[in-house]
mmCIF file of C-alpha atoms in Angstrom:
data_model
loop_
_atom_site.group_PDB
_atom_site.id
_atom_site.type_symbol
_atom_site.label_atom_id
_atom_site.label_comp_id
_atom_site.label_asym_id
_atom_site.label_seq_id
_atom_site.Cartn_x
_atom_site.Cartn_y
_atom_site.Cartn_z
ATOM 1 C CA MET T 1 29.956 -7.123 -10.327
ATOM 2 C CA LYS T 2 33.808 -6.571 -11.181
ATOM 3 C CA THR T 3 34.354 -3.593 -13.292
ATOM 4 C CA ALA T 4 37.064 -2.882 -16.040
ATOM 5 C CA ASP T 5 39.325 -1.412 -13.208
ATOM 6 C CA SER T 6 39.726 -4.737 -11.571
ATOM 7 C CA TYR T 7 41.258 -5.969 -14.746
ATOM 8 C CA PRO T 8 43.945 -3.736 -16.164
ATOM 9 C CA TYR T 9 44.371 -3.800 -19.855
ATOM 10 C CA GLN T 10 47.012 -6.097 -21.157
ATOM 11 C CA PRO T 11 48.215 -6.337 -24.657
ATOM 12 C CA VAL T 12 47.701 -9.479 -26.277
ATOM 13 C CA LYS T 13 51.168 -11.424 -26.411
ATOM 14 C CA GLU T 14 52.017 -12.481 -29.860
ATOM 15 C CA ARG T 15 52.842 -15.733 -30.452
ATOM 16 C CA GLY T 16 56.371 -16.842 -31.762
ATOM 17 C CA THR T 17 58.277 -13.515 -31.060
ATOM 18 C CA LEU T 18 61.129 -15.338 -29.526
ATOM 19 C CA ARG T 19 61.665 -17.323 -32.724
ATOM 20 C CA SER T 20 61.200 -14.233 -35.080
ATOM 21 C CA PHE T 21 63.514 -12.162 -32.966
ATOM 22 C CA LEU T 22 66.462 -15.072 -33.224
ATOM 23 C CA LEU T 23 65.618 -15.323 -36.897
ATOM 24 C CA ALA T 24 65.895 -11.436 -37.482
ATOM 25 C CA LEU T 25 69.337 -11.509 -35.452
ATOM 26 C CA PHE T 26 70.775 -14.152 -37.619
ATOM 27 C CA MET T 27 69.994 -12.655 -40.841
ATOM 28 C CA HIS T 28 71.439 -9.309 -39.484
ATOM 29 C CA LEU T 29 74.479 -10.889 -38.597
ATOM 30 C CA LEU T 30 74.870 -12.959 -42.066
ATOM 31 C CA LEU T 31 74.040 -9.429 -43.737
ATOM 32 C CA ALA T 32 76.883 -7.786 -41.772
ATOM 33 C CA ILE T 33 79.392 -10.549 -42.550
ATOM 34 C CA VAL T 34 78.685 -10.657 -46.218
ATOM 35 C CA LEU T 35 78.973 -6.800 -46.500
ATOM 36 C CA TYR T 36 82.164 -6.727 -44.607
ATOM 37 C CA TYR T 37 83.852 -9.340 -46.756
ATOM 38 C CA GLY T 38 82.425 -7.794 -49.917
ATOM 39 C CA VAL T 39 83.702 -4.303 -49.142
ATOM 40 C CA ASN T 40 87.271 -5.372 -48.100
ATOM 41 C CA TRP T 41 87.512 -7.501 -51.198
ATOM 42 C CA GLN T 42 86.602 -4.486 -53.510
ATOM 43 C CA ILE T 43 88.779 -1.900 -51.552
ATOM 44 C CA SER T 44 92.114 -4.338 -51.116
ATOM 45 C CA THR T 45 95.342 -3.299 -52.889
ATOM 46 C CA PRO T 46 96.779 -5.914 -54.909
ATOM 47 C CA ALA T 47 100.198 -7.060 -53.542
ATOM 48 C CA GLY T 48 103.277 -6.286 -55.806
ATOM 49 C CA VAL T 49 105.150 -9.076 -57.573
ATOM 50 C CA GLU T 50 109.040 -8.593 -58.261
ATOM 51 C CA ALA T 51 110.642 -10.591 -60.977
ATOM 52 C CA GLU T 52 114.338 -10.589 -62.318
ATOM 53 C CA LEU T 53 114.911 -10.893 -66.185
ATOM 54 C CA TRP T 54 118.531 -12.091 -67.209
ATOM 55 C CA GLU T 55 119.466 -11.591 -70.942
ATOM 56 C CA GLU T 56 122.898 -11.900 -72.483
ATOM 57 C CA VAL T 57 124.419 -8.792 -73.445
ATOM 58 C CA PRO T 58 127.260 -8.136 -75.646
ATOM 59 C CA ASP T 59 130.525 -7.182 -74.420
ATOM 60 C CA THR T 60 129.878 -3.835 -75.717
ATOM 61 C CA PRO T 61 129.480 -1.273 -73.076
ATOM 62 C CA ALA T 62 125.893 -0.647 -72.507
ATOM 63 C CA PRO T 63 124.704 2.763 -73.035
ATOM 64 C CA GLU T 64 123.606 4.470 -69.861
ATOM 65 C CA PRO T 65 120.007 3.880 -69.167
ATOM 66 C CA PRO T 66 117.834 6.706 -69.141
ATOM 67 C CA PRO T 67 116.936 8.037 -65.959
ATOM 68 C CA PRO T 68 113.879 6.112 -64.482
ATOM 69 C CA GLN T 69 110.556 7.875 -64.772
ATOM 70 C CA PRO T 70 108.942 8.443 -61.523
ATOM 71 C CA ARG T 71 106.089 5.915 -60.906
ATOM 72 C CA PRO T 72 102.974 7.955 -60.583
ATOM 73 C CA THR T 73 101.470 7.233 -56.987
ATOM 74 C CA PRO T 74 97.889 6.218 -57.289
ATOM 75 C CA ALA T 75 95.222 8.270 -55.577
ATOM 76 C CA PRO T 76 94.287 6.871 -52.171
ATOM 77 C CA PRO T 77 91.149 5.348 -52.351
ATOM 78 C CA ALA T 78 88.223 7.107 -50.652
ATOM 79 C CA PRO T 79 87.720 5.874 -47.129
ATOM 80 C CA VAL T 80 84.774 3.407 -46.786
ATOM 81 C CA ALA T 81 83.412 3.081 -43.592
ATOM 82 C CA GLN T 82 83.651 -0.467 -42.434
ATOM 83 C CA PRO T 83 80.445 -1.980 -41.107
ATOM 84 C CA LYS T 84 80.430 -2.938 -37.339
ATOM 85 C CA PRO T 85 78.407 -6.258 -37.377
ATOM 86 C CA GLU T 86 77.996 -6.442 -33.734
ATOM 87 C CA GLU T 87 77.237 -2.856 -33.352
ATOM 88 C CA ASP T 88 74.584 -2.970 -36.071
ATOM 89 C CA ALA T 89 73.187 -6.033 -34.456
ATOM 90 C CA ASP T 90 73.071 -4.182 -31.254
ATOM 91 C CA ILE T 91 71.732 -1.098 -32.845
ATOM 92 C CA ALA T 92 69.041 -3.170 -34.563
ATOM 93 C CA LEU T 93 68.252 -5.033 -31.526
ATOM 94 C CA GLU T 94 67.947 -1.703 -29.446
ATOM 95 C CA ARG T 95 65.828 -0.254 -32.288
ATOM 96 C CA GLN T 96 63.595 -3.329 -32.041
ATOM 97 C CA LYS T 97 63.400 -3.188 -28.302
ATOM 98 C CA ARG T 98 62.677 0.529 -28.455
ATOM 99 C CA ARG T 99 59.911 0.001 -30.931
ATOM 100 C CA GLU T 100 58.521 -2.697 -29.006
ATOM 101 C CA ALA T 101 58.830 -0.557 -25.786
ATOM 102 C CA GLU T 102 57.106 2.466 -27.750
ATOM 103 C CA ALA T 103 54.375 -0.163 -29.016
ATOM 104 C CA ARG T 104 53.711 -1.416 -25.446
ATOM 105 C CA GLU T 105 53.770 2.360 -23.983
ATOM 106 C CA ALA T 106 51.397 3.211 -26.711
ATOM 107 C CA ALA T 107 49.265 0.212 -26.247
ATOM 108 C CA ARG T 108 49.350 0.986 -22.674
ATOM 109 C CA LYS T 109 48.430 4.654 -23.283
ATOM 110 C CA GLN T 110 45.923 3.553 -25.539
ATOM 111 C CA ALA T 111 44.477 0.929 -22.564
ATOM 112 C CA GLU T 112 44.774 3.779 -20.102
ATOM 113 C CA LEU T 113 42.813 5.926 -22.389
ATOM 114 C CA LYS T 114 40.080 3.462 -23.280
ATOM 115 C CA ALA T 115 39.814 2.344 -19.567
ATOM 116 C CA ARG T 116 39.471 6.178 -18.672
ATOM 117 C CA GLN T 117 37.051 6.581 -21.232
ATOM 118 C CA GLU T 118 35.025 3.505 -20.128
ATOM 119 C CA ARG T 119 35.360 4.784 -16.264
ATOM 120 C CA GLU T 120 34.091 8.214 -17.553
ATOM 121 C CA GLU T 121 31.353 6.684 -19.497
ATOM 122 C CA ARG T 122 30.609 4.275 -16.499
ATOM 123 C CA GLU T 123 30.438 7.078 -14.054
ATOM 124 C CA ALA T 124 28.424 9.163 -16.548
ATOM 125 C CA ALA T 125 26.121 6.210 -16.807
ATOM 126 C CA GLU T 126 25.989 5.888 -12.961
ATOM 127 C CA ARG T 127 25.058 9.564 -12.828
ATOM 128 C CA ARG T 128 22.503 9.272 -14.924
ATOM 129 C CA GLU T 129 20.902 6.260 -13.542
ATOM 130 C CA ALA T 130 21.172 8.103 -10.045
ATOM 131 C CA GLN T 131 19.498 10.993 -11.511
ATOM 132 C CA ARG T 132 16.843 8.788 -13.090
ATOM 133 C CA LYS T 133 16.186 6.803 -9.689
ATOM 134 C CA GLU T 134 15.983 10.180 -8.019
ATOM 135 C CA ALA T 135 13.589 11.626 -10.448
ATOM 136 C CA LEU T 136 11.681 8.295 -10.020
ATOM 137 C CA ARG T 137 11.703 8.594 -6.380
ATOM 138 C CA LYS T 138 10.484 12.094 -6.350
ATOM 139 C CA GLU T 139 7.741 11.252 -8.731
ATOM 140 C CA ALA T 140 6.712 8.583 -6.601
ATOM 141 C CA LEU T 141 6.672 10.659 -3.529
ATOM 142 C CA ARG T 142 4.732 13.236 -5.421
ATOM 143 C CA LYS T 143 2.205 10.570 -6.710
ATOM 144 C CA GLU T 144 1.876 9.201 -2.942
ATOM 145 C CA GLU T 145 1.411 12.598 -1.825
ATOM 146 C CA GLN T 146 -1.255 13.072 -4.282
ATOM 147 C CA ARG T 147 -2.773 9.842 -3.315
ATOM 148 C CA LYS T 148 -2.882 10.635 0.356
ATOM 149 C CA GLU T 149 -4.453 13.975 -0.280
ATOM 150 C CA ALA T 150 -6.954 12.427 -2.491
ATOM 151 C CA GLN T 151 -7.766 9.773 0.092
ATOM 152 C CA ARG T 152 -7.817 12.463 2.789
ATOM 153 C CA LYS T 153 -10.522 14.441 0.644
ATOM 154 C CA GLU T 154 -12.421 11.469 -0.122
ATOM 155 C CA ASP T 155 -12.355 10.384 3.543
ATOM 156 C CA GLN T 156 -13.523 13.865 4.677
ATOM 157 C CA GLN T 157 -16.125 13.840 1.878
ATOM 158 C CA ARG T 158 -17.337 10.434 2.944
ATOM 159 C CA ALA T 159 -17.445 11.673 6.551
ATOM 160 C CA GLU T 160 -19.500 14.848 5.805
ATOM 161 C CA GLU T 161 -21.558 12.651 3.778
ATOM 162 C CA GLN T 162 -22.189 10.357 6.647
ATOM 163 C CA LYS T 163 -22.796 13.166 9.022
ATOM 164 C CA ARG T 164 -25.314 14.710 6.487
ATOM 165 C CA LYS T 165 -26.874 11.215 6.186
ATOM 166 C CA GLU T 166 -27.047 10.842 9.968
ATOM 167 C CA GLN T 167 -28.566 14.435 10.243
ATOM 168 C CA ALA T 168 -31.178 13.518 7.616
ATOM 169 C CA GLU T 169 -31.816 10.227 9.524
ATOM 170 C CA ARG T 170 -32.147 11.845 12.702
ATOM 171 C CA LYS T 171 -34.485 14.674 11.355
ATOM 172 C CA GLU T 172 -36.503 12.030 9.432
ATOM 173 C CA GLU T 173 -36.416 9.844 12.861
ATOM 174 C CA GLN T 174 -37.683 13.081 14.746
ATOM 175 C CA ALA T 175 -40.124 13.846 11.955
ATOM 176 C CA LYS T 176 -41.585 10.428 12.260
ATOM 177 C CA LYS T 177 -41.628 10.391 15.975
ATOM 178 C CA ALA T 178 -43.237 13.635 15.949
ATOM 179 C CA LYS T 179 -45.918 12.459 13.588
ATOM 180 C CA ALA T 180 -46.371 9.186 15.566
ATOM 181 C CA ASP T 181 -46.632 11.232 18.703
ATOM 182 C CA ALA T 182 -49.283 13.470 16.827
ATOM 183 C CA GLU T 183 -51.101 10.313 15.655
ATOM 184 C CA ALA T 184 -50.985 8.712 19.221
ATOM 185 C CA LYS T 185 -52.095 11.911 20.590
ATOM 186 C CA ALA T 186 -55.024 12.149 17.998
ATOM 187 C CA LYS T 187 -55.931 8.639 18.564
ATOM 188 C CA ALA T 188 -55.806 9.007 22.207
ATOM 189 C CA LYS T 189 -58.063 12.049 21.883
ATOM 190 C CA ALA T 190 -60.457 10.055 19.645
ATOM 191 C CA ASP T 191 -60.356 7.263 21.852
ATOM 192 C CA ALA T 192 -60.938 9.399 24.995
ATOM 193 C CA GLU T 193 -63.836 11.017 23.090
ATOM 194 C CA ALA T 194 -65.257 7.770 21.973
ATOM 195 C CA LYS T 195 -64.903 6.516 25.505
ATOM 196 C CA ALA T 196 -66.549 9.514 26.840
ATOM 197 C CA LYS T 197 -69.316 9.021 24.395
ATOM 198 C CA ARG T 198 -69.631 5.244 25.258
ATOM 199 C CA GLU T 199 -69.377 6.024 28.890
ATOM 200 C CA ALA T 200 -72.037 8.688 28.520
ATOM 201 C CA ALA T 201 -74.117 6.233 26.578
ATOM 202 C CA ALA T 202 -73.557 3.459 29.048
ATOM 203 C CA ASN T 203 -74.199 5.612 32.011
ATOM 204 C CA ALA T 204 -77.754 6.854 30.455
ATOM 205 C CA GLN T 205 -78.312 3.175 29.649
ATOM 206 C CA ARG T 206 -77.375 2.407 33.434
ATOM 207 C CA GLN T 207 -79.529 5.191 34.599
ATOM 208 C CA ALA T 208 -82.284 4.021 32.579
ATOM 209 C CA GLU T 209 -81.989 0.477 33.840
ATOM 210 C CA LEU T 210 -81.426 1.658 37.108
ATOM 211 C CA ALA T 211 -84.484 3.565 36.955
ATOM 212 C CA ARG T 212 -86.327 0.635 35.603
ATOM 213 C CA LEU T 213 -85.292 -1.788 38.381
ATOM 214 C CA LYS T 214 -86.192 0.580 40.946
ATOM 215 C CA ALA T 215 -89.534 0.965 39.464
ATOM 216 C CA LEU T 216 -89.712 -2.721 39.400
ATOM 217 C CA ALA T 217 -88.518 -2.876 42.996
ATOM 218 C CA GLY T 218 -91.184 -0.164 43.950
ATOM 219 C CA GLY T 219 -93.967 -2.045 42.329
ATOM 220 C CA SER T 220 -93.116 -5.249 44.083
ATOM 221 C CA GLY T 221 -92.673 -3.554 47.313
ATOM 222 C CA SER T 222 -96.118 -1.836 46.813
ATOM 223 C CA GLY T 223 -97.859 -5.082 45.699
ATOM 224 C CA GLY T 224 -96.356 -7.643 48.106
ATOM 225 C CA GLY T 225 -95.670 -5.445 51.307
ATOM 226 C CA THR T 226 -92.140 -6.805 51.461
ATOM 227 C CA SER T 227 -88.666 -5.734 49.849
ATOM 228 C CA ASP T 228 -85.877 -7.991 48.396
ATOM 229 C CA ASN T 229 -82.411 -6.267 49.282
ATOM 230 C CA ALA T 230 -80.637 -9.149 47.736
ATOM 231 C CA GLY T 231 -81.132 -7.921 44.282
ATOM 232 C CA SER T 232 -81.439 -4.054 45.084
ATOM 233 C CA GLY T 233 -78.845 -3.459 47.819
ATOM 234 C CA GLY T 234 -77.328 -6.808 49.160
ATOM 235 C CA ARG T 235 -73.764 -7.117 50.256
ATOM 236 C CA ALA T 236 -71.339 -9.322 48.388
ATOM 237 C CA SER T 237 -70.226 -12.738 49.703
ATOM 238 C CA PRO T 238 -66.797 -13.098 50.843
ATOM 239 C CA GLY T 239 -65.445 -14.592 47.553
ATOM 240 C CA TYR T 240 -67.376 -12.610 45.086
ATOM 241 C CA ALA T 241 -64.503 -10.097 44.919
ATOM 242 C CA ASP T 242 -61.850 -12.655 43.859
ATOM 243 C CA LYS T 243 -64.493 -14.163 41.308
ATOM 244 C CA VAL T 244 -64.664 -10.431 39.769
ATOM 245 C CA ARG T 245 -60.783 -9.978 39.984
ATOM 246 C CA ARG T 246 -60.278 -13.272 37.966
ATOM 247 C CA ARG T 247 -62.896 -11.905 35.349
ATOM 248 C CA VAL T 248 -61.144 -8.487 35.201
ATOM 249 C CA LYS T 249 -57.357 -9.455 35.335
ATOM 250 C CA PRO T 250 -57.136 -10.939 31.698
ATOM 251 C CA ASN T 251 -58.570 -7.903 30.296
ATOM 252 C CA ILE T 252 -55.715 -5.662 31.999
ATOM 253 C CA VAL T 253 -53.509 -4.254 29.265
ATOM 254 C CA PHE T 254 -50.247 -2.759 31.003
ATOM 255 C CA THR T 255 -46.831 -3.067 29.713
ATOM 256 C CA GLU T 256 -44.876 -0.550 31.945
ATOM 257 C CA ASP T 257 -42.451 -1.389 34.774
ATOM 258 C CA VAL T 258 -43.290 -0.013 37.936
ATOM 259 C CA GLN T 259 -41.383 0.451 41.278
ATOM 260 C CA GLY T 260 -42.878 -1.992 44.116
ATOM 261 C CA ASN T 261 -46.297 -3.182 43.990
ATOM 262 C CA PRO T 262 -48.805 -0.104 44.084
ATOM 263 C CA THR T 263 -52.487 -0.925 44.915
ATOM 264 C CA ALA T 264 -55.462 0.613 42.868
ATOM 265 C CA VAL T 265 -58.740 0.118 44.599
ATOM 266 C CA VAL T 266 -62.078 0.396 42.114
ATOM 267 C CA SER T 267 -65.519 0.947 43.294
ATOM 268 C CA VAL T 268 -67.990 -0.822 41.289
ATOM 269 C CA SER T 269 -71.937 -0.427 41.014
ATOM 270 C CA LEU T 270 -73.837 -3.342 39.423
ATOM 271 C CA ALA T 271 -77.482 -4.051 38.348
ATOM 272 C CA PRO T 272 -78.953 -7.188 39.664
ATOM 273 C CA ASP T 273 -78.030 -8.968 36.393
ATOM 274 C CA GLY T 274 -74.353 -7.932 36.780
ATOM 275 C CA SER T 275 -74.524 -5.135 34.287
ATOM 276 C CA LEU T 276 -71.783 -2.362 35.226
ATOM 277 C CA LEU T 277 -73.588 0.851 36.047
ATOM 278 C CA SER T 278 -70.296 2.699 37.124
ATOM 279 C CA ALA T 279 -66.778 2.079 38.011
ATOM 280 C CA ARG T 280 -64.486 4.688 39.658
ATOM 281 C CA LEU T 281 -61.151 4.877 41.506
ATOM 282 C CA SER T 282 -61.582 4.848 45.153
ATOM 283 C CA LYS T 283 -57.930 4.871 45.985
ATOM 284 C CA SER T 284 -55.197 5.589 43.352
ATOM 285 C CA SER T 285 -51.942 3.612 43.191
ATOM 286 C CA GLY T 286 -50.050 6.541 42.558
ATOM 287 C CA ASN T 287 -49.418 5.497 38.916
ATOM 288 C CA SER T 288 -51.985 6.983 36.503
ATOM 289 C CA ALA T 289 -51.239 4.378 33.775
ATOM 290 C CA TRP T 290 -51.888 1.574 36.163
ATOM 291 C CA ASP T 291 -55.218 3.272 37.491
ATOM 292 C CA ASN T 292 -56.499 3.719 33.893
ATOM 293 C CA ALA T 293 -55.662 0.285 32.697
ATOM 294 C CA VAL T 294 -57.536 -1.083 35.833
ATOM 295 C CA LEU T 295 -60.662 1.297 34.920
ATOM 296 C CA ARG T 296 -60.469 0.055 31.389
ATOM 297 C CA ALA T 297 -60.216 -3.550 32.102
ATOM 298 C CA VAL T 298 -63.343 -3.260 34.410
ATOM 299 C CA GLU T 299 -65.349 -1.713 31.637
ATOM 300 C CA ARG T 300 -64.230 -4.340 29.073
ATOM 301 C CA SER T 301 -65.348 -7.131 31.702
ATOM 302 C CA ASP T 302 -69.049 -5.783 31.507
ATOM 303 C CA PRO T 303 -71.277 -7.638 32.423
ATOM 304 C CA LEU T 304 -69.646 -8.993 35.606
ATOM 305 C CA PRO T 305 -70.472 -12.384 36.988
ATOM 306 C CA ARG T 306 -73.346 -12.833 39.608
ATOM 307 C CA ASP T 307 -73.015 -13.648 43.217
ATOM 308 C CA ASP T 308 -73.622 -17.180 44.699
ATOM 309 C CA ASN T 309 -77.360 -16.056 45.137
ATOM 310 C CA GLY T 310 -77.958 -15.614 41.628
ATOM 311 C CA LYS T 311 -77.775 -11.698 41.778
ATOM 312 C CA ALA T 312 -75.100 -8.977 41.622
ATOM 313 C CA PRO T 313 -74.536 -7.061 44.503
ATOM 314 C CA SER T 314 -75.227 -3.488 44.113
ATOM 315 C CA SER T 315 -71.784 -2.146 45.097
ATOM 316 C CA PHE T 316 -68.385 -3.138 46.224
ATOM 317 C CA THR T 317 -64.932 -2.549 45.984
ATOM 318 C CA ILE T 318 -61.886 -4.574 44.238
ATOM 319 C CA THR T 319 -58.361 -3.971 44.853
ATOM 320 C CA PHE T 320 -55.790 -4.517 42.015
ATOM 321 C CA ARG T 321 -51.840 -4.937 42.162
ATOM 322 C CA PRO T 322 -49.669 -5.025 38.898
ATOM 323 C CA LYS T 323 -47.369 -7.802 40.539
ATOM 324 C CA ASP T 324 -50.054 -10.203 41.998
#
């Protein structure tokens, strides 16, 4: 944007200046001529006129004329300064030029003063604008720092809140886990107690059934003189163990991942009708969870199927592997 310095002040040119100057010069010359001739006409000395008069005189001697009176000399007129038209015109023209020069100089000085005032006002406005912008910049920086500080505090508070929340969640999870473990232990204990009670009742029932069967076996032997070993102590057929394994395997509940394929061997005692008298671990697999799962599955499978002769063998062993 161009400022006032790019366009210095120039006074406005008046229209018709040359014509006015020529008319003024002509009038001054005319006035000087009129004054010159008017003054010369008033102070000019009239030219004298001489005349001779002739008159007849008598022959009588003429008396002597009186001595002539001296003519009074007129007082010299006061010197009048003769105007100098050309000089007056030059003086007027010079004065006109001087006045115009003074007017131009005054206009130039006025323009310079106005330009200087405008420049000073513009510089003052620029300084005020720069101060205002600097104040705005500082205010913006201060607000930005306040915003960053508030954001930092908010982030710190959010992080602390998240940390407290995570700690509370961990504590709650630990409490839930401890509670679940306690409940699991209590349930396992209750299940163990119930199982022990069931096993005791089953053992008592088996012992009673075994005693009854022995009594029956003894009675039949005394009455007929022979004994039937197939029902009281016979051996199992070759495929009977697989038949029992197929019956027990669906009841095995085991979800753990074990290394290798460990073997658990269970010894089973049965009544002739397949009722389970006892089941014990004759060879451990090395994994107690798998061993217990197999024993529980055997107990859930009671009564076991009978052999091909219609009676269950009194005792036999079954082998179980988790990956078979």
